[in-house]
PDB file of C-alpha atoms in Angstrom:
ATOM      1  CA  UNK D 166       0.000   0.000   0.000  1.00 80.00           C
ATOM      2  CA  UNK D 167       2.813   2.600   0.675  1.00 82.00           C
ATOM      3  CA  UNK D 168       4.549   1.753  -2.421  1.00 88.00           C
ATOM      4  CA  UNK D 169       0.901   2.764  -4.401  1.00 89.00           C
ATOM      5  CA  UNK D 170       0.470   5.689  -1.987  1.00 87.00           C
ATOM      6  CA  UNK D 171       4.294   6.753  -2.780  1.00 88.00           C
ATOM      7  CA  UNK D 172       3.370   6.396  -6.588  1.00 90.00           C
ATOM      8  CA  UNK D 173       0.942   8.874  -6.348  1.00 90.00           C
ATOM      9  CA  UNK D 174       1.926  11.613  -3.900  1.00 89.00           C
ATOM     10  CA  UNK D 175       5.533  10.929  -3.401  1.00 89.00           C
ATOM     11  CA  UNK D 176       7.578   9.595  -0.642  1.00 87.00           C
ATOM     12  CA  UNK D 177       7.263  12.283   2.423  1.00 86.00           C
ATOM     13  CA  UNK D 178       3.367  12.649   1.512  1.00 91.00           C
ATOM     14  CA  UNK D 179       2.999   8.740   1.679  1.00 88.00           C
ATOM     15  CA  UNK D 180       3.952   8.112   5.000  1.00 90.00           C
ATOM     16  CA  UNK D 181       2.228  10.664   6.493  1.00 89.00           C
ATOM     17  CA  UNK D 182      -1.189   9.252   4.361  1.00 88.00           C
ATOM     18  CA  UNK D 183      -0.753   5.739   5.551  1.00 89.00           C
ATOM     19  CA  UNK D 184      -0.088   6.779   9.162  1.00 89.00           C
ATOM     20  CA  UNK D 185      -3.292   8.591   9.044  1.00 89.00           C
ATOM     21  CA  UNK D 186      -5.097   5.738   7.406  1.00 88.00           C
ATOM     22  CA  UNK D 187      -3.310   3.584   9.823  1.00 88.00           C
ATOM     23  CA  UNK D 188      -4.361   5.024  12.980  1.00 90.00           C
ATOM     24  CA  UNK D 189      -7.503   7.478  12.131  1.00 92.00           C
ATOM     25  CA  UNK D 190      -8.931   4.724   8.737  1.00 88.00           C
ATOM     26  CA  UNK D 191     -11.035   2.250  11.055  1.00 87.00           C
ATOM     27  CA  UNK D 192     -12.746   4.927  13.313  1.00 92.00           C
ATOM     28  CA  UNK D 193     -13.963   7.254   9.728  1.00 92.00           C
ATOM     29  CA  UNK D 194     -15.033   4.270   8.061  1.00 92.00           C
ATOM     30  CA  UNK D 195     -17.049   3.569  11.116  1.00 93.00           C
ATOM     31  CA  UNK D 196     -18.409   6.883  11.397  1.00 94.00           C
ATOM     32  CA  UNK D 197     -19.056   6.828   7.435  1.00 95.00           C
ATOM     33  CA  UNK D 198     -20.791   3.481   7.806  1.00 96.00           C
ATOM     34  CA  UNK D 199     -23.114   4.330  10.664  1.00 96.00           C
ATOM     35  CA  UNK D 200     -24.372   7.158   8.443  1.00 96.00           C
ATOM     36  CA  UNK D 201     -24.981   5.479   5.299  1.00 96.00           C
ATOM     37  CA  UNK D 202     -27.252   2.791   7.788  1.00 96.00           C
ATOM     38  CA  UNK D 203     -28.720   5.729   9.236  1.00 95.00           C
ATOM     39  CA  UNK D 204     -29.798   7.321   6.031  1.00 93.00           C
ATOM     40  CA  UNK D 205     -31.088   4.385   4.626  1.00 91.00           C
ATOM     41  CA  UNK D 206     -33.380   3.495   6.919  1.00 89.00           C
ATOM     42  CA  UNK D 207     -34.605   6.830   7.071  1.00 87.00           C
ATOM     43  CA  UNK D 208     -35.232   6.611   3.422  1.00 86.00           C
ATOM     44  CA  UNK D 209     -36.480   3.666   3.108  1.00 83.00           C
ATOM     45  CA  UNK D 210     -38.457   3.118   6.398  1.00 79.00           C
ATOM     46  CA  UNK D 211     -42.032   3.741   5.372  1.00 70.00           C
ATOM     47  CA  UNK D 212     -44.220   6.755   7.340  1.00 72.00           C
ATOM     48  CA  UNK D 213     -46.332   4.512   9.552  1.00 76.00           C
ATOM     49  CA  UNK D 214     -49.409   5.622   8.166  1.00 85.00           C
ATOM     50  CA  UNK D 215     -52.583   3.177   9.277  1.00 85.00           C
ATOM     51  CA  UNK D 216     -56.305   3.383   9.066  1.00 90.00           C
ATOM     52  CA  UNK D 217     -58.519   1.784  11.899  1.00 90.00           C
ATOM     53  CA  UNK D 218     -60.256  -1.692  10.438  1.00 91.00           C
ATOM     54  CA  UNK D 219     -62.406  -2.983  12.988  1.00 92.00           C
ATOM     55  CA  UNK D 220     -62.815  -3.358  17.374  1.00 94.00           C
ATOM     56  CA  UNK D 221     -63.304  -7.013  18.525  1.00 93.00           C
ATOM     57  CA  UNK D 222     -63.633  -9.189  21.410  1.00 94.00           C
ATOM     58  CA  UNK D 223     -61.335 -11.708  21.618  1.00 95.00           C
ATOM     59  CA  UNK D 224     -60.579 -14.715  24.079  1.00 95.00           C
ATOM     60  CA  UNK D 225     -57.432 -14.349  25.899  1.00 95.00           C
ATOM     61  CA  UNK D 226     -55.308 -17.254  26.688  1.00 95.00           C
ATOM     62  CA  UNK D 227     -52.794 -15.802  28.834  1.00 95.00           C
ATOM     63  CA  UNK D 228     -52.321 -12.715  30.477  1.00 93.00           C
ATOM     64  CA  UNK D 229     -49.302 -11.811  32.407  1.00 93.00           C
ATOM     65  CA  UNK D 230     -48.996  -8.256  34.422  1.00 94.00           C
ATOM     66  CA  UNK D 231     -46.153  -6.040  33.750  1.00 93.00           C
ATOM     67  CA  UNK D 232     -43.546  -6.707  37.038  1.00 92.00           C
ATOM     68  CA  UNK D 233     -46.228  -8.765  38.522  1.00 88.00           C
ATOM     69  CA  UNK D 234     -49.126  -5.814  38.793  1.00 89.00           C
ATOM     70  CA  UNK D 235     -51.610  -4.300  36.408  1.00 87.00           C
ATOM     71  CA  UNK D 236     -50.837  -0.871  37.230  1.00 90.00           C
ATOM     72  CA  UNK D 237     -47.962  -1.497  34.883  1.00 92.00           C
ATOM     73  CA  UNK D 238     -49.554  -2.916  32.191  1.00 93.00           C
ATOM     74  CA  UNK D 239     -50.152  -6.332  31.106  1.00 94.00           C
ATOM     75  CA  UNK D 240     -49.039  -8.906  28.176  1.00 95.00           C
ATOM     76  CA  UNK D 241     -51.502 -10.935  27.151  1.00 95.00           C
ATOM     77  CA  UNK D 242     -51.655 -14.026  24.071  1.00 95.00           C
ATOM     78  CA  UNK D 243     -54.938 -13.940  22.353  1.00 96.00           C
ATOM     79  CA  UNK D 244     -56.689 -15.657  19.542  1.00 96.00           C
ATOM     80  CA  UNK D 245     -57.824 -13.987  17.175  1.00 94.00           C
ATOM     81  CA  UNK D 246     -60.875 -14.197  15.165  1.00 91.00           C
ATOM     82  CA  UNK D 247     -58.871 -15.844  11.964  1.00 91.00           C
ATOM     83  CA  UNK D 248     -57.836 -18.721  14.759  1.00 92.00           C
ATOM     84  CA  UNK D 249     -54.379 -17.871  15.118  1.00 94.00           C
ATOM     85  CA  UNK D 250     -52.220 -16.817  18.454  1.00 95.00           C
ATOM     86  CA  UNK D 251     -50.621 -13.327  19.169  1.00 95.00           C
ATOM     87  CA  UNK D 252     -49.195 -11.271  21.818  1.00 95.00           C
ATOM     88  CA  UNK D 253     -50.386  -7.865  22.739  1.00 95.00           C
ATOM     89  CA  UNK D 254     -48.774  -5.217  24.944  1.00 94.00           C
ATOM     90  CA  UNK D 255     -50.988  -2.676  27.429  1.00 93.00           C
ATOM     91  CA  UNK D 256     -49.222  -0.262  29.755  1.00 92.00           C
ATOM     92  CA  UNK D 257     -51.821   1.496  30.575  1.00 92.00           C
ATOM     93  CA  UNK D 258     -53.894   0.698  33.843  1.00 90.00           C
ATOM     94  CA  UNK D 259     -57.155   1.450  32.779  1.00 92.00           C
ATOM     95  CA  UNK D 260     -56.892  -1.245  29.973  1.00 91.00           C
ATOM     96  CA  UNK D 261     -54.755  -3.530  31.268  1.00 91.00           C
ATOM     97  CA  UNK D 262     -57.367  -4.365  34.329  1.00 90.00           C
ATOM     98  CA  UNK D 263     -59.913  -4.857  31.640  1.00 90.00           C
ATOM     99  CA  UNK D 264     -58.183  -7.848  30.456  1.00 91.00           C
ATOM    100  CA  UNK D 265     -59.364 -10.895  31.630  1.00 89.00           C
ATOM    101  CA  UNK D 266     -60.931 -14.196  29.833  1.00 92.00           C
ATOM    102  CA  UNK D 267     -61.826 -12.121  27.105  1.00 93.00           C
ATOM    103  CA  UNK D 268     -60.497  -8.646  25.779  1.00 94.00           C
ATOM    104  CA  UNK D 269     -61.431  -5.746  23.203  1.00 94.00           C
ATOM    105  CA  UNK D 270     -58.714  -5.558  20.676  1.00 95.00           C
ATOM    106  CA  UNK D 271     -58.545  -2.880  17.628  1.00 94.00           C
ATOM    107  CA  UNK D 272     -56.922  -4.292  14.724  1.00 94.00           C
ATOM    108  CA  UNK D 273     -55.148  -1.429  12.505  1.00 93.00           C
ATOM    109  CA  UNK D 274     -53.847  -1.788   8.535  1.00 92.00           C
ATOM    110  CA  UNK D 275     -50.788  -0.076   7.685  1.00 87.00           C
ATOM    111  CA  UNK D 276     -51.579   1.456   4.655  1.00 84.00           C
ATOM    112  CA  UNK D 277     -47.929   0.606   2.640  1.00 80.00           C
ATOM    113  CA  UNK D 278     -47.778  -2.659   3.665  1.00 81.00           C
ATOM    114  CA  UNK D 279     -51.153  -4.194   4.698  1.00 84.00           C
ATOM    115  CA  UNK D 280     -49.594  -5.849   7.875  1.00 88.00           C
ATOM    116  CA  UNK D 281     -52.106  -5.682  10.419  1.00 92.00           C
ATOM    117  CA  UNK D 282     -51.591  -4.936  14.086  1.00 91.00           C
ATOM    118  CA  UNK D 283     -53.724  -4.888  16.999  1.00 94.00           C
ATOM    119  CA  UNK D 284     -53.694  -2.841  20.178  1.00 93.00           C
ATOM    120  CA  UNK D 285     -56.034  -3.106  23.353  1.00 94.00           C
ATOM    121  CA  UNK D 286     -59.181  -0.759  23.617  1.00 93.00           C
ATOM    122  CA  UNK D 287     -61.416  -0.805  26.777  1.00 93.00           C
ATOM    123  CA  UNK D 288     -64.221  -2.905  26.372  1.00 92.00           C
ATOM    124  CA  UNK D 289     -67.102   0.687  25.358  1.00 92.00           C
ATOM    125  CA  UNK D 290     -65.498   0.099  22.552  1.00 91.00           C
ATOM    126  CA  UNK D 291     -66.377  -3.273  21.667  1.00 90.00           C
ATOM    127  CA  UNK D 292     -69.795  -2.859  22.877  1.00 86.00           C
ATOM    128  CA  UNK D 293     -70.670   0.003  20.492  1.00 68.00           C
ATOM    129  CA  UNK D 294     -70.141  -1.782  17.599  1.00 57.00           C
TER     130      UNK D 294
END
């Protein structure tokens, strides 16, 4: 490498280039690398956008509270009305002491992608619709 570098800017210049490189090379690439990871996924993450699809009651067939109390929130598998299992997150107290052998659920469609997700509601919700 110092015989290219020497090539190029001459003998004096080289050595001072590959020390830099040497000692300073690893840490810019780094830095260079983190940013092109950062912009890309801040170009290509999509904006989150969803639309509301429907409220539901579901069975739930576990629910655990958050550091053993439902002040903190609960985590809770449920099946959903398709038959198949997932796990839903509540922090918040109201909701989370709603959950019991059966649970109101809002499923959401993110408009990009289609993926649905679903988020606990308190059980008005279910029983207006």
């Amino acid at each position: 490498m110092l015989n290219i570098l020497s090539a190029i800017f001459g003998p004096h210049r080289a050595v001072s280039i590959y020390a830099f490189v040497k000692t300073k090379g690893l840490a810019i690439a780094g830095g260079l690398g983190l940013i092109v990871i950062a912009v890309g996924l801040l170009v290509l993450n999509d904006d989150g956008k969803h639309e509301h699809d429907a409220f539901m009651t579901v069975d739930v067939l576990t629910a655990t509270p958050i550091n053993g109390d439902l002040k903190n929130g609960v985590i809770a598998s449920v099946r959903l009305p398709d038959g198949t299992a997932t796990s839903i997150t509540a922090t918040e107290a109201p909701i989370a002491q709603s959950v019991g052998t059966s649970a109101c659920i809002e499923k959401r469609v993110y408009v990009e992608s289609g993926e649905p997700r679903y988020r606990f509601k308190l059980p008005r919700y279910c029983e207006a619709s």
